Amino acid sequence: MLWEALGSVLLGLALAWLADRHLADRLPERRAVFLTGSLGALFGAYVTHAALGPGQFLGTLVGAVLIGAVLLSLLLRPSARRLRRVIHF
């Protein structure tokens, strides 16, 4: 379980780095992104480990990345182009 936790945190940090690199204009400050990525992946590893059981190292890491990505997507703000669009009736 220790290796799963460490691996999931490292994968969460890598996922947060990628999100911050490609979507920096639509995300809050970097500290919040990296904290959400690492804690989201750690939470994902816990949930996936509880669902799959022990001995599923790769499955736990995949679940950690997926749940971490979902939590990071909740931080995204709409793009500036979408905010300027006006709906006419």
Coordinates of C-alpha atoms in Angstrom, one line a residue:
M1 CA 0.0 0.0 0.0
L2 CA 2.9 2.4 0.6
W3 CA 4.2 2.0 -3.0
E4 CA 0.7 2.6 -4.3
A5 CA 0.3 5.8 -2.3
L6 CA 3.7 7.1 -3.3
G7 CA 3.1 6.2 -6.9
S8 CA -0.3 7.8 -7.0
V9 CA 1.0 11.0 -5.5
L10 CA 3.8 11.2 -8.1
L11 CA 1.4 10.5 -10.9
G12 CA -1.0 13.1 -9.5
L13 CA 1.8 15.6 -9.4
A14 CA 2.7 14.7 -13.0
L15 CA -0.9 15.1 -14.1
A16 CA -1.1 18.5 -12.3
W17 CA 2.1 19.6 -14.0
L18 CA 0.7 18.7 -17.4
A19 CA -2.6 20.5 -16.7
D20 CA -0.8 23.6 -15.5
R21 CA 1.5 23.6 -18.5
H22 CA -1.3 23.3 -21.1
L23 CA -4.2 25.0 -19.4
A24 CA -2.5 27.6 -17.2
D25 CA -4.9 30.4 -18.3
R26 CA -8.0 28.4 -17.2
L27 CA -6.7 27.2 -13.9
P28 CA -6.3 28.8 -10.5
E29 CA -2.9 29.4 -8.9
R30 CA -0.3 26.6 -9.3
R31 CA -0.3 25.6 -5.6
A32 CA -4.0 24.8 -5.7
V33 CA -3.5 22.8 -8.9
F34 CA -0.6 20.7 -7.6
L35 CA -2.4 20.2 -4.2
T36 CA -5.6 19.0 -6.0
G37 CA -3.7 16.8 -8.3
S38 CA -1.7 15.0 -5.7
L39 CA -4.5 14.7 -3.1
G40 CA -7.0 13.7 -5.8
A41 CA -4.7 10.9 -7.0
L42 CA -4.1 9.8 -3.4
F43 CA -7.9 9.7 -2.8
G44 CA -8.3 7.8 -6.0
A45 CA -5.8 5.2 -5.0
Y46 CA -7.6 4.8 -1.7
V47 CA -11.0 4.3 -3.3
T48 CA -9.6 2.0 -6.0
H49 CA -7.7 -0.1 -3.6
A50 CA -10.8 -0.5 -1.4
A51 CA -12.8 -1.5 -4.5
L52 CA -10.3 -3.9 -6.1
G53 CA -8.5 -5.2 -3.0
P54 CA -4.8 -5.8 -2.4
G55 CA -2.5 -7.0 -5.1
Q56 CA -3.9 -4.9 -7.9
F57 CA -1.0 -2.4 -8.1
L58 CA -1.5 -1.3 -11.7
G59 CA -5.3 -1.1 -11.4
T60 CA -5.0 1.1 -8.3
L61 CA -2.6 3.5 -10.1
V62 CA -5.0 3.7 -13.1
G63 CA -7.9 4.5 -10.8
A64 CA -5.8 7.1 -9.0
V65 CA -4.9 8.9 -12.3
L66 CA -8.6 8.8 -13.4
I67 CA -10.0 10.2 -10.2
G68 CA -7.2 12.8 -10.0
A69 CA -8.0 13.9 -13.5
V70 CA -11.6 14.3 -12.7
L71 CA -10.8 16.4 -9.6
L72 CA -8.5 18.6 -11.7
S73 CA -11.1 19.1 -14.3
L74 CA -13.4 20.6 -11.6
L75 CA -10.9 23.4 -11.3
L76 CA -11.2 24.5 -14.9
R77 CA -12.8 27.9 -15.6
P78 CA -14.5 28.7 -18.9
S79 CA -12.3 30.2 -21.6
A80 CA -12.4 33.9 -22.3
R81 CA -14.0 33.4 -25.7
R82 CA -16.9 31.5 -24.2
L83 CA -17.5 34.2 -21.6
R84 CA -17.8 36.9 -24.3
R85 CA -20.3 35.1 -26.4
V86 CA -23.7 36.7 -26.1
I87 CA -26.9 34.9 -26.7
H88 CA -29.5 36.9 -28.7
F89 CA -33.2 36.1 -28.5

